[in-house]
XYZ file of C-alpha atoms in Angstrom:
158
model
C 109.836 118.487 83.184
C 113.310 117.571 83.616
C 114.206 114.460 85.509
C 115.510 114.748 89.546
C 118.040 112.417 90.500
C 116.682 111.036 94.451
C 119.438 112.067 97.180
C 118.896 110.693 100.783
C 118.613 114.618 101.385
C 115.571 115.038 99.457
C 112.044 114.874 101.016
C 108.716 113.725 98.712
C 105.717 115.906 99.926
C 102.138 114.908 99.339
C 100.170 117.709 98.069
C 96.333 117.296 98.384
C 93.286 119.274 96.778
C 90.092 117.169 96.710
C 90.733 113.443 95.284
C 94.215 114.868 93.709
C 97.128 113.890 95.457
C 100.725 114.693 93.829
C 103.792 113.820 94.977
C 106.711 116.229 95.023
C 110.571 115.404 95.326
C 112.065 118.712 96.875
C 115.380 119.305 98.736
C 114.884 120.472 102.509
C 115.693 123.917 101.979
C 114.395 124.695 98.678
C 112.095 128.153 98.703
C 108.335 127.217 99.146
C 108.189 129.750 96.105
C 109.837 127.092 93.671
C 108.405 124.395 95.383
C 104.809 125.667 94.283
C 106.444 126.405 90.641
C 107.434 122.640 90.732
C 103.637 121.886 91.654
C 102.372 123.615 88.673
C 104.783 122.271 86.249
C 103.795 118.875 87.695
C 100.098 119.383 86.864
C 100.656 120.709 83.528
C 102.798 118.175 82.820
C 99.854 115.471 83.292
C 97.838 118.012 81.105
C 95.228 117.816 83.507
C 92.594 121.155 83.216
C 91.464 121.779 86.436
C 91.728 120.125 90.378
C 88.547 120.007 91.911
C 86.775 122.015 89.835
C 89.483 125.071 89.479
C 91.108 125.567 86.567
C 95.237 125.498 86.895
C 96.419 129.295 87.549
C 98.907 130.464 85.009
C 101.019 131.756 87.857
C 102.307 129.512 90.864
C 101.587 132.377 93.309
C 97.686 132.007 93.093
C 98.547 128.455 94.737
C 98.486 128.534 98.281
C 99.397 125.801 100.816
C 98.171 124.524 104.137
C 99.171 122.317 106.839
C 97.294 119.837 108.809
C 95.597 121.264 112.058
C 97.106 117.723 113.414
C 99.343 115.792 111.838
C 97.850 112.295 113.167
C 94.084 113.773 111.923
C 93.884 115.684 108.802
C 90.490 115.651 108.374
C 90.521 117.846 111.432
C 91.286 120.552 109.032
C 93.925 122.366 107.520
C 95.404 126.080 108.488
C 97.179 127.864 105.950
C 100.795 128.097 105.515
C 100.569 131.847 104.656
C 100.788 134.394 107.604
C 98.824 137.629 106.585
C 100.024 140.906 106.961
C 99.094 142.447 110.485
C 100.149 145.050 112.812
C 101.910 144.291 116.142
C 100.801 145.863 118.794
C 102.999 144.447 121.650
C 106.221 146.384 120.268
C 104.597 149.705 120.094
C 106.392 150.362 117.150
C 103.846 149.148 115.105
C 105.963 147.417 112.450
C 103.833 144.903 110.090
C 104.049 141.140 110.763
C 103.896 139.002 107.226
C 105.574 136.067 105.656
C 105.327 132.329 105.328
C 105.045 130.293 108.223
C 108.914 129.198 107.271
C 110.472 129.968 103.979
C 111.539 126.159 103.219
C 110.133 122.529 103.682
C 112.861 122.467 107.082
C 111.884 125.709 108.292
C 108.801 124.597 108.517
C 109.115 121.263 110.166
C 108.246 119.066 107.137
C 109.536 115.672 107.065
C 109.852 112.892 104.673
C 106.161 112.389 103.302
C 104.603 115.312 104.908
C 100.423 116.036 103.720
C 99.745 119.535 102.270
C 97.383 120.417 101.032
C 97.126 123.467 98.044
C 94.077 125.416 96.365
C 93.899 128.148 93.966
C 93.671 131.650 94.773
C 89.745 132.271 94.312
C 89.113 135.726 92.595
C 85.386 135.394 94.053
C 83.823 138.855 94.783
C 83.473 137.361 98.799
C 87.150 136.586 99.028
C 89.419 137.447 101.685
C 92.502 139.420 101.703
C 94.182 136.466 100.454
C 92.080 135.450 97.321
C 90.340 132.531 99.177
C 86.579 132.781 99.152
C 85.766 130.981 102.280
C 88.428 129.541 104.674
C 87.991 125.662 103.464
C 90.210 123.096 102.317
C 89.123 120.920 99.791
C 90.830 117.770 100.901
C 89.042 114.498 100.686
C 90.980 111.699 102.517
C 90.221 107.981 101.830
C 88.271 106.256 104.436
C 88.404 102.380 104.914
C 84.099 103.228 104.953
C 84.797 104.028 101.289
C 86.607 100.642 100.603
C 84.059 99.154 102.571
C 81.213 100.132 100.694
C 82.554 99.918 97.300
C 82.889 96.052 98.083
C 79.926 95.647 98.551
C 78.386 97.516 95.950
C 80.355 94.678 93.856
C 79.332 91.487 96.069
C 75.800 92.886 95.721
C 75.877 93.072 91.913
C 77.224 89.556 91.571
């Protein structure tokens, strides 16, 4: 993995799947394409074999992203980044809606240490259109409960 040299343009992203969070250096208006190519690279790079119990696709487009539901409360859930493929109705035309929410971190309103959070395409006989099996994101955020208790686990022993 070749070495980025940090600009003032350049955002970090945190990308979340279970207890895995990675941090990403990516310019503003990179493609979210090579963005999830960078991702993959990253996790190979740590020669880690699987997040959450999914193996690392081969190919970055079986990753998909999501964004928080709301920004202040991400374990409110996550909605994914991905607009499928539907027909619009309201133009009588009938031309088919698809694409990424935005094409780049900016398009998309991401700022300087903005949460996403990624999965693997699922290839799960019950999957939907878009390879996920159910509509869930695997995110576990720390908790100050989780401090907590681990404390006292360890005053308890002693």
């Amino acid at each position: 993995m070749a070495a980025v040299k940090p600009s003032p343009q350049q955002l970090t992203l945190r990308f979340k799947c279970h207890k895995t969070t990675i941090l990403l250096l990516v310019a503003p208006h990179d493609s979210l394409s090579s963005i999830k190519a960078q991702l993959l690279e990253a996790m190979k790079a740590t020669h880690i074999p699987e997040v959450g119990g999914q193996p690392l696709p081969t190919n970055p487009d079986d990753i998909l992203l999501g964004v928080p539901i709301d920004k202040n409360e991400p374990p409110a859930g996550w909605t994914d980044l991905e607009i499928p493929e539907v027909e619009d109705d309201t133009l009588k035309k009938g031309p088919k809606k698809s694409g990424v929410l935005n094409a780049s971190p900016a398009g998309a309103g991401l700022k300087d240490g903005s949460m996403l959070a990624f999965k693997f395409r699922s290839e799960a006989p019950d999957a939907d259109e878009l390879g996920m099996g159910d509509n869930e994101w695997d995110v576990i955020m720390p908790s100050f409960d989780d401090e907590e208790g681990s404390q006292m686990k360890d005053e308890d022993e002693a």
